[in-house]
Tab-separated table of C-alpha atoms and ligand atoms in Angstrom:
chain	number	residue	atom	x	y	z
T	1	MET	CA	86.430	69.496	77.930
T	2	THR	CA	89.190	67.411	76.259
T	3	THR	CA	87.956	64.326	74.475
T	4	LYS	CA	88.997	60.945	75.657
T	5	ARG	CA	89.636	58.087	73.250
T	6	LEU	CA	88.084	54.653	73.341
T	7	MET	CA	89.152	51.273	71.809
T	8	ILE	CA	86.542	48.584	71.401
T	9	ILE	CA	87.625	44.988	70.883
T	10	GLY	CA	85.020	43.244	68.676
T	11	TYR	CA	82.352	45.040	66.669
T	12	GLY	CA	79.246	42.821	66.894
T	13	ALA	CA	75.761	43.544	68.206
T	14	MET	CA	76.863	44.704	71.622
T	15	ALA	CA	79.682	46.959	70.383
T	16	ARG	CA	77.432	48.657	67.903
T	17	GLU	CA	74.856	49.414	70.650
T	18	VAL	CA	77.659	50.758	72.822
T	19	HIS	CA	79.026	52.947	69.906
T	20	ARG	CA	75.395	54.282	69.338
T	21	LEU	CA	75.074	55.312	72.983
T	22	LEU	CA	78.631	56.576	73.641
T	23	PRO	CA	78.582	59.498	76.071
T	24	THR	CA	79.696	62.873	74.806
T	25	GLY	CA	83.461	63.416	75.534
T	26	LEU	CA	84.452	59.801	74.554
T	27	THR	CA	85.353	59.169	70.943
T	28	LEU	CA	85.696	55.722	69.322
T	29	SER	CA	89.136	55.914	67.843
T	30	TRP	CA	90.129	52.168	67.341
T	31	VAL	CA	88.320	48.901	66.870
T	32	VAL	CA	89.974	45.522	66.938
T	33	VAL	CA	88.209	42.911	64.766
T	34	PRO	CA	89.039	39.570	63.102
T	35	GLU	CA	90.943	39.874	59.725
T	36	ALA	CA	87.888	38.769	57.803
T	37	GLN	CA	85.862	41.772	59.157
T	38	VAL	CA	88.398	44.466	58.451
T	39	ALA	CA	87.181	45.722	55.027
T	40	ALA	CA	83.526	45.714	56.019
T	41	THR	CA	84.149	47.375	59.363
T	42	ARG	CA	86.345	50.120	57.713
T	43	GLU	CA	83.523	50.767	55.169
T	44	GLN	CA	80.960	51.038	57.993
T	45	LEU	CA	82.947	53.269	60.384
T	46	GLY	CA	84.678	55.572	57.905
T	47	ALA	CA	88.015	57.318	58.175
T	48	GLY	CA	87.658	58.576	61.813
T	49	VAL	CA	88.107	55.125	63.321
T	50	GLU	CA	91.187	52.970	62.811
T	51	VAL	CA	90.347	49.352	62.279
T	52	LEU	CA	92.914	46.976	63.522
T	53	THR	CA	93.447	43.265	63.991
T	54	SER	CA	95.655	43.472	67.055
T	55	VAL	CA	96.280	45.802	69.982
T	56	ALA	CA	99.971	46.031	69.009
T	57	GLN	CA	98.982	47.911	65.801
T	58	CYS	CA	97.595	50.824	67.887
T	59	GLU	CA	100.101	53.663	67.855
T	60	GLY	CA	98.080	55.898	70.225
T	61	ARG	CA	97.105	55.428	73.868
T	62	PRO	CA	93.391	54.777	74.441
T	63	ASP	CA	91.989	56.141	77.774
T	64	LEU	CA	89.766	53.049	77.923
T	65	VAL	CA	89.520	49.682	76.201
T	66	VAL	CA	86.287	47.758	76.266
T	67	GLU	CA	86.032	44.056	75.236
T	68	CYS	CA	82.846	43.177	73.310
T	69	ALA	CA	84.399	40.322	71.455
T	70	GLY	CA	83.305	37.227	73.347
T	71	GLN	CA	85.572	34.753	75.152
T	72	PRO	CA	87.912	34.093	72.260
T	73	GLY	CA	88.392	37.932	71.864
T	74	LEU	CA	89.390	38.384	75.485
T	75	ALA	CA	91.748	35.398	75.330
T	76	GLU	CA	93.417	36.778	72.154
T	77	HIS	CA	93.776	40.492	73.099
T	78	GLY	CA	93.397	40.877	76.819
T	79	GLU	CA	96.998	40.399	77.892
T	80	ALA	CA	98.230	42.880	75.296
T	81	VAL	CA	95.928	45.595	76.643
T	82	LEU	CA	96.810	45.046	80.266
T	83	ALA	CA	100.532	44.635	79.593
T	84	ARG	CA	100.433	48.104	78.007
T	85	GLY	CA	99.087	49.567	81.208
T	86	LEU	CA	95.591	50.310	79.901
T	87	PRO	CA	92.265	49.900	81.711
T	88	LEU	CA	90.262	47.033	80.171
T	89	ALA	CA	86.482	46.676	80.874
T	90	ILE	CA	85.315	43.138	80.015
T	91	VAL	CA	81.951	41.430	79.387
T	92	ALA	CA	83.243	37.915	78.277
T	93	THR	CA	83.758	37.126	81.917
T	94	GLY	CA	83.173	33.406	81.275
T	95	ALA	CA	86.713	33.328	79.807
T	96	LEU	CA	88.035	33.832	83.371
T	97	ALA	CA	86.708	30.341	84.248
T	98	ASP	CA	89.905	29.240	82.577
T	99	GLU	CA	92.399	29.476	85.428
T	100	GLY	CA	95.363	29.666	83.083
T	101	LEU	CA	94.004	32.590	81.172
T	102	TYR	CA	92.838	34.292	84.398
T	103	GLY	CA	96.447	33.933	85.772
T	104	ARG	CA	97.981	35.334	82.570
T	105	LEU	CA	95.687	38.417	82.561
T	106	ARG	CA	96.327	39.046	86.199
T	107	GLN	CA	100.103	38.842	85.635
T	108	ALA	CA	99.899	41.124	82.501
T	109	ALA	CA	98.078	43.681	84.614
T	110	GLU	CA	100.454	43.426	87.553
T	111	GLY	CA	103.453	43.588	85.237
T	112	GLY	CA	102.198	46.302	82.918
T	113	GLY	CA	100.104	48.394	85.284
T	114	GLY	CA	96.766	47.802	83.518
T	115	ARG	CA	93.511	47.215	85.348
T	116	MET	CA	90.841	44.808	84.436
T	117	LEU	CA	87.233	45.747	85.308
T	118	VAL	CA	84.674	42.948	85.406
T	119	LEU	CA	81.410	44.564	84.364
T	120	SER	CA	78.082	43.529	85.761
T	121	GLY	CA	76.818	42.905	82.240
T	122	ALA	CA	73.298	41.474	81.952
T	123	VAL	CA	72.702	41.293	85.703
T	124	ALA	CA	72.466	43.549	88.733
T	125	GLY	CA	73.446	43.108	92.313
T	126	MET	CA	77.145	42.264	91.927
T	127	ASP	CA	78.140	45.041	94.279
T	128	GLY	CA	75.862	43.635	97.008
T	129	LEU	CA	77.063	40.079	96.384
T	130	ALA	CA	80.719	41.025	96.540
T	131	ALA	CA	80.034	42.950	99.778
T	132	ALA	CA	78.151	39.955	101.267
T	133	ARG	CA	81.171	37.688	100.464
T	134	GLU	CA	83.226	39.671	102.929
T	135	GLY	CA	81.052	38.393	105.769
T	136	GLY	CA	80.960	34.844	104.372
T	137	LEU	CA	78.556	33.241	101.906
T	138	ASP	CA	76.969	29.842	102.402
T	139	SER	CA	75.385	29.335	98.959
T	140	VAL	CA	74.851	31.112	95.618
T	141	THR	CA	72.606	29.896	92.783
T	142	TYR	CA	72.235	31.491	89.388
T	143	GLU	CA	69.403	30.653	87.045
T	144	ALA	CA	68.998	31.948	83.470
T	145	CYS	CA	65.883	31.507	81.336
T	146	LYS	CA	65.709	32.564	77.694
T	147	ALA	CA	63.489	31.830	74.662
T	148	PRO	CA	64.653	28.777	72.637
T	149	ARG	CA	65.870	31.073	69.755
T	150	SER	CA	68.360	32.644	72.227
T	151	TRP	CA	69.899	29.250	72.857
T	152	LYS	CA	70.213	28.387	69.093
T	153	GLY	CA	73.731	27.631	67.978
T	154	SER	CA	74.767	26.808	71.506
T	155	HIS	CA	75.537	23.530	73.430
T	156	ALA	CA	71.810	23.550	74.422
T	157	GLU	CA	71.099	22.086	71.007
T	158	THR	CA	72.882	18.847	72.030
T	159	LEU	CA	70.836	18.585	75.322
T	160	VAL	CA	67.347	19.423	74.228
T	161	ASP	CA	65.236	19.787	71.021
T	162	LEU	CA	64.705	23.512	71.206
T	163	ASP	CA	62.113	23.533	68.402
T	164	ALA	CA	59.972	20.886	70.125
T	165	LEU	CA	59.586	22.608	73.545
T	166	SER	CA	56.040	23.351	74.706
T	167	GLU	CA	56.932	24.514	78.209
T	168	ALA	CA	59.798	25.897	80.186
T	169	THR	CA	62.464	23.240	80.364
T	170	VAL	CA	65.652	23.096	82.561
T	171	PHE	CA	68.205	21.636	80.161
T	172	TYR	CA	71.389	22.223	82.199
T	173	GLU	CA	72.447	22.098	85.890
T	174	GLY	CA	76.066	22.320	86.883
T	175	THR	CA	78.811	24.624	88.195
T	176	ALA	CA	79.434	28.185	87.008
T	177	GLY	CA	82.822	27.277	85.698
T	178	GLU	CA	81.433	24.466	83.492
T	179	ALA	CA	78.421	26.547	82.317
T	180	ALA	CA	80.644	29.461	81.379
T	181	ARG	CA	82.822	27.105	79.274
T	182	LEU	CA	79.983	25.207	77.638
T	183	PHE	CA	77.874	28.287	76.813
T	184	PRO	CA	80.366	31.003	75.917
T	185	ALA	CA	77.878	33.301	74.405
T	186	ASN	CA	75.022	32.711	76.903
T	187	ALA	CA	76.427	32.043	80.370
T	188	ASN	CA	79.027	34.660	81.095
T	189	VAL	CA	76.840	35.953	83.865
T	190	ALA	CA	77.312	32.571	85.702
T	191	ALA	CA	81.096	33.471	85.816
T	192	THR	CA	80.375	37.083	86.861
T	193	VAL	CA	78.189	35.781	89.703
T	194	ALA	CA	80.886	33.295	90.678
T	195	LEU	CA	83.694	35.934	90.650
T	196	ALA	CA	81.608	38.241	92.843
T	197	GLY	CA	80.465	35.372	95.134
T	198	ILE	CA	81.818	31.965	96.027
T	199	GLY	CA	83.716	30.925	92.943
T	200	MET	CA	83.427	28.871	89.836
T	201	GLN	CA	82.979	25.459	91.421
T	202	ALA	CA	80.703	26.361	94.371
T	203	THR	CA	78.203	28.370	92.375
T	204	THR	CA	75.272	26.329	91.182
T	205	VAL	CA	73.833	27.116	87.720
T	206	ARG	CA	70.564	26.190	86.134
T	207	LEU	CA	69.691	27.028	82.537
T	208	THR	CA	66.207	27.054	81.072
T	209	ALA	CA	64.605	27.484	77.657
T	210	ASP	CA	60.987	28.723	77.695
T	211	PRO	CA	58.985	29.069	74.466
T	212	ALA	CA	56.830	31.703	76.200
T	213	ALA	CA	59.764	33.882	77.279
T	214	THR	CA	60.159	37.281	75.626
T	215	ARG	CA	62.964	38.433	78.029
T	216	ASN	CA	66.278	37.062	79.242
T	217	THR	CA	65.538	36.326	82.877
T	218	HIS	CA	68.368	36.074	85.484
T	219	ARG	CA	67.705	34.932	89.041
T	220	ILE	CA	70.429	35.055	91.771
T	221	HIS	CA	69.865	33.651	95.152
T	222	ALA	CA	72.576	34.103	97.761
T	223	GLN	CA	72.699	33.197	101.474
T	224	GLY	CA	75.313	34.023	104.039
T	225	ARG	CA	76.146	35.796	107.309
T	226	PHE	CA	74.724	39.046	105.858
T	227	GLY	CA	71.321	37.511	105.476
T	228	GLU	CA	69.781	36.415	102.102
T	229	PHE	CA	69.013	38.058	98.764
T	230	CYS	CA	67.106	37.127	95.691
T	231	ILE	CA	67.288	39.138	92.520
T	232	GLU	CA	65.227	38.623	89.398
T	233	LEU	CA	66.092	40.685	86.328
T	234	ASN	CA	64.078	40.396	83.126
T	235	GLY	CA	66.196	41.939	80.430
T	236	ARG	CA	65.119	42.840	76.958
T	237	PRO	CA	67.331	41.018	74.399
T	238	LEU	CA	69.310	43.077	71.867
T	239	GLU	CA	67.481	43.353	68.558
T	240	HIS	CA	70.461	42.040	66.576
T	241	ASN	CA	71.442	39.294	68.934
T	242	PRO	CA	68.799	37.591	71.096
T	243	LYS	CA	71.448	35.765	73.136
T	244	THR	CA	72.666	39.170	74.540
T	245	SER	CA	70.659	41.377	76.873
T	246	MET	CA	70.485	45.105	76.231
T	247	LEU	CA	71.602	45.710	79.869
T	248	ALA	CA	74.943	44.011	79.082
T	249	ALA	CA	75.583	46.694	76.385
T	250	LEU	CA	74.435	49.440	78.833
T	251	SER	CA	76.866	48.189	81.464
T	252	VAL	CA	79.589	48.873	78.894
T	253	VAL	CA	78.162	52.337	78.278
T	254	ARG	CA	78.185	52.929	81.977
T	255	ALA	CA	81.919	51.983	82.096
T	256	CYS	CA	82.514	54.501	79.360
T	257	ARG	CA	80.708	57.214	81.358
T	258	GLN	CA	82.719	56.313	84.483
T	259	ALA	CA	85.958	56.850	82.499
T	260	LEU	CA	84.878	60.470	82.027
T	261	ASP	CA	83.223	61.303	85.275
T	262	PRO	CA	85.239	62.136	88.419
T	263	VAL	CA	82.418	60.829	90.579
T	264	THR	CA	81.694	57.077	90.299
T	265	VAL	CA	78.152	55.874	91.200
W	301	NDP	N1	78.743	39.496	80.859
W	301	NDP	C1	77.551	39.476	80.305
W	301	NDP	O1	76.504	39.774	81.087
W	301	NDP	C2	77.383	39.211	78.889
W	301	NDP	C3	78.434	38.915	78.071
W	301	NDP	N2	78.311	38.711	76.786
W	301	NDP	C4	79.576	38.454	75.990
W	301	NDP	O2	79.632	39.486	75.003
W	301	NDP	C5	79.961	38.873	73.759
W	301	NDP	C6	79.573	39.797	72.656
W	301	NDP	O3	78.171	39.871	72.484
W	301	NDP	P1	77.561	40.291	71.168
W	301	NDP	O4	78.188	41.568	70.675
W	301	NDP	O5	76.129	40.257	71.302
W	301	NDP	O6	78.052	39.096	70.230
W	301	NDP	P2	78.309	39.143	68.583
W	301	NDP	O7	78.559	37.746	68.214
W	301	NDP	O8	77.296	39.944	67.922
W	301	NDP	O9	79.688	40.034	68.496
W	301	NDP	C7	80.953	39.559	68.895
W	301	NDP	C8	81.914	40.047	67.820
W	301	NDP	O10	83.259	39.881	68.272
W	301	NDP	C9	83.954	39.210	67.066
W	301	NDP	N3	85.118	38.505	67.568
W	301	NDP	C10	85.237	37.222	67.835
W	301	NDP	N4	86.526	36.879	68.081
W	301	NDP	C11	87.207	38.078	68.031
W	301	NDP	C12	88.574	38.336	68.280
W	301	NDP	N5	89.444	37.400	68.527
W	301	NDP	N6	88.945	39.633	68.142
W	301	NDP	C13	88.016	40.659	67.793
W	301	NDP	N7	86.697	40.385	67.577
W	301	NDP	C14	86.274	39.061	67.754
W	301	NDP	C15	82.896	38.362	66.485
W	301	NDP	O11	83.274	37.921	65.192
W	301	NDP	P3	82.753	36.572	64.571
W	301	NDP	O12	81.283	36.759	64.415
W	301	NDP	O13	83.443	36.400	63.350
W	301	NDP	O14	83.107	35.494	65.640
W	301	NDP	C16	81.711	39.266	66.557
W	301	NDP	O15	81.772	40.182	65.448
W	301	NDP	C17	79.260	37.546	73.852
W	301	NDP	O16	79.891	36.601	72.916
W	301	NDP	C18	79.439	37.179	75.257
W	301	NDP	O17	80.665	36.454	75.411
W	301	NDP	C19	77.078	38.804	76.192
W	301	NDP	C20	75.984	39.007	76.883
W	301	NDP	C21	76.011	39.303	78.274
W	302	OAA	O1	72.941	38.726	77.899
W	302	OAA	C1	72.512	37.830	78.653
W	302	OAA	O2	71.311	37.787	79.024
W	302	OAA	C2	73.440	36.882	79.309
W	302	OAA	C3	74.419	36.315	78.424
W	302	OAA	O3	74.294	36.274	77.245
W	302	OAA	C4	75.702	35.746	79.088
W	302	OAA	O4	75.652	35.599	80.273
W	302	OAA	O5	76.613	35.483	78.302
């Protein structure tokens, strides 16, 4: 079997987990990181992986590019990947709440022949939701609940005293578009649900911090001509970043496997 070559944009908690679990047949050949991380990442990855700060520096042709760099990383590098005609799997889906960026990425893909794959990330059921949309959806609600430590360093800190909570507290209600923008490391799923369903403005989002929570809980409730569905997913957080669910990293690994396998499930 010929080995295919992967580029990862960003090399944080999720990317490391993806690297650890890469399927046989796909080799990590390039990573794109901020300038300040180049030396440490080179030391960590050794000579087999080229550490770059831009997609333009890559002289080869990756078979797949995955973005694990957060919303600023997708905004910085997405167009270059798509304009080069490469497949780009993304998890920082909340960046697509910015209509201007969304339009530029679409244009780059159309012009260059690339393809952007919006991964299901930390949730499940996006296939069913997107299928349900074809028949017409009346309402979609997304609720996320995480431990206070998972909301640390986010906009939540300006809305609620995370250290003082003694019970589950809803600290934010709004639209998916606003949630994705206000919580760029925590509410990408809101945008994913919106993209699969009824859009950034019509999707209602509720965010909760619960001192008793040990998992990242995601609940999606959708109603439409197809009927109704309710999904609850209790994801284990990544050891090195409690904001991020392990399933999000696993959805990237799945995309890597799909790039190798002639049968897509
Ligand atoms: N769709 C989904 O279900 C989910 C999506 N996510 C998204 O995935 C992202 C990554 O998660 P995780 O790995 O846990 O987060 P981390 O913060 O651990 O890693 C992100 C890494 O990307 C780096 N980075 C930032 N900007 C750029 C850039 N312009 N180019 C290259 N690298 C960059 C960061 O550097 P620095 O630290 O210097 O900023 C950091 O090293 C989250 O920020 C979130 O947006 C996360 C969970 C679920
Ligand atoms: O990983 C999660 O549980 C969800 C998350 O951070 C996001 O939606 O950005």
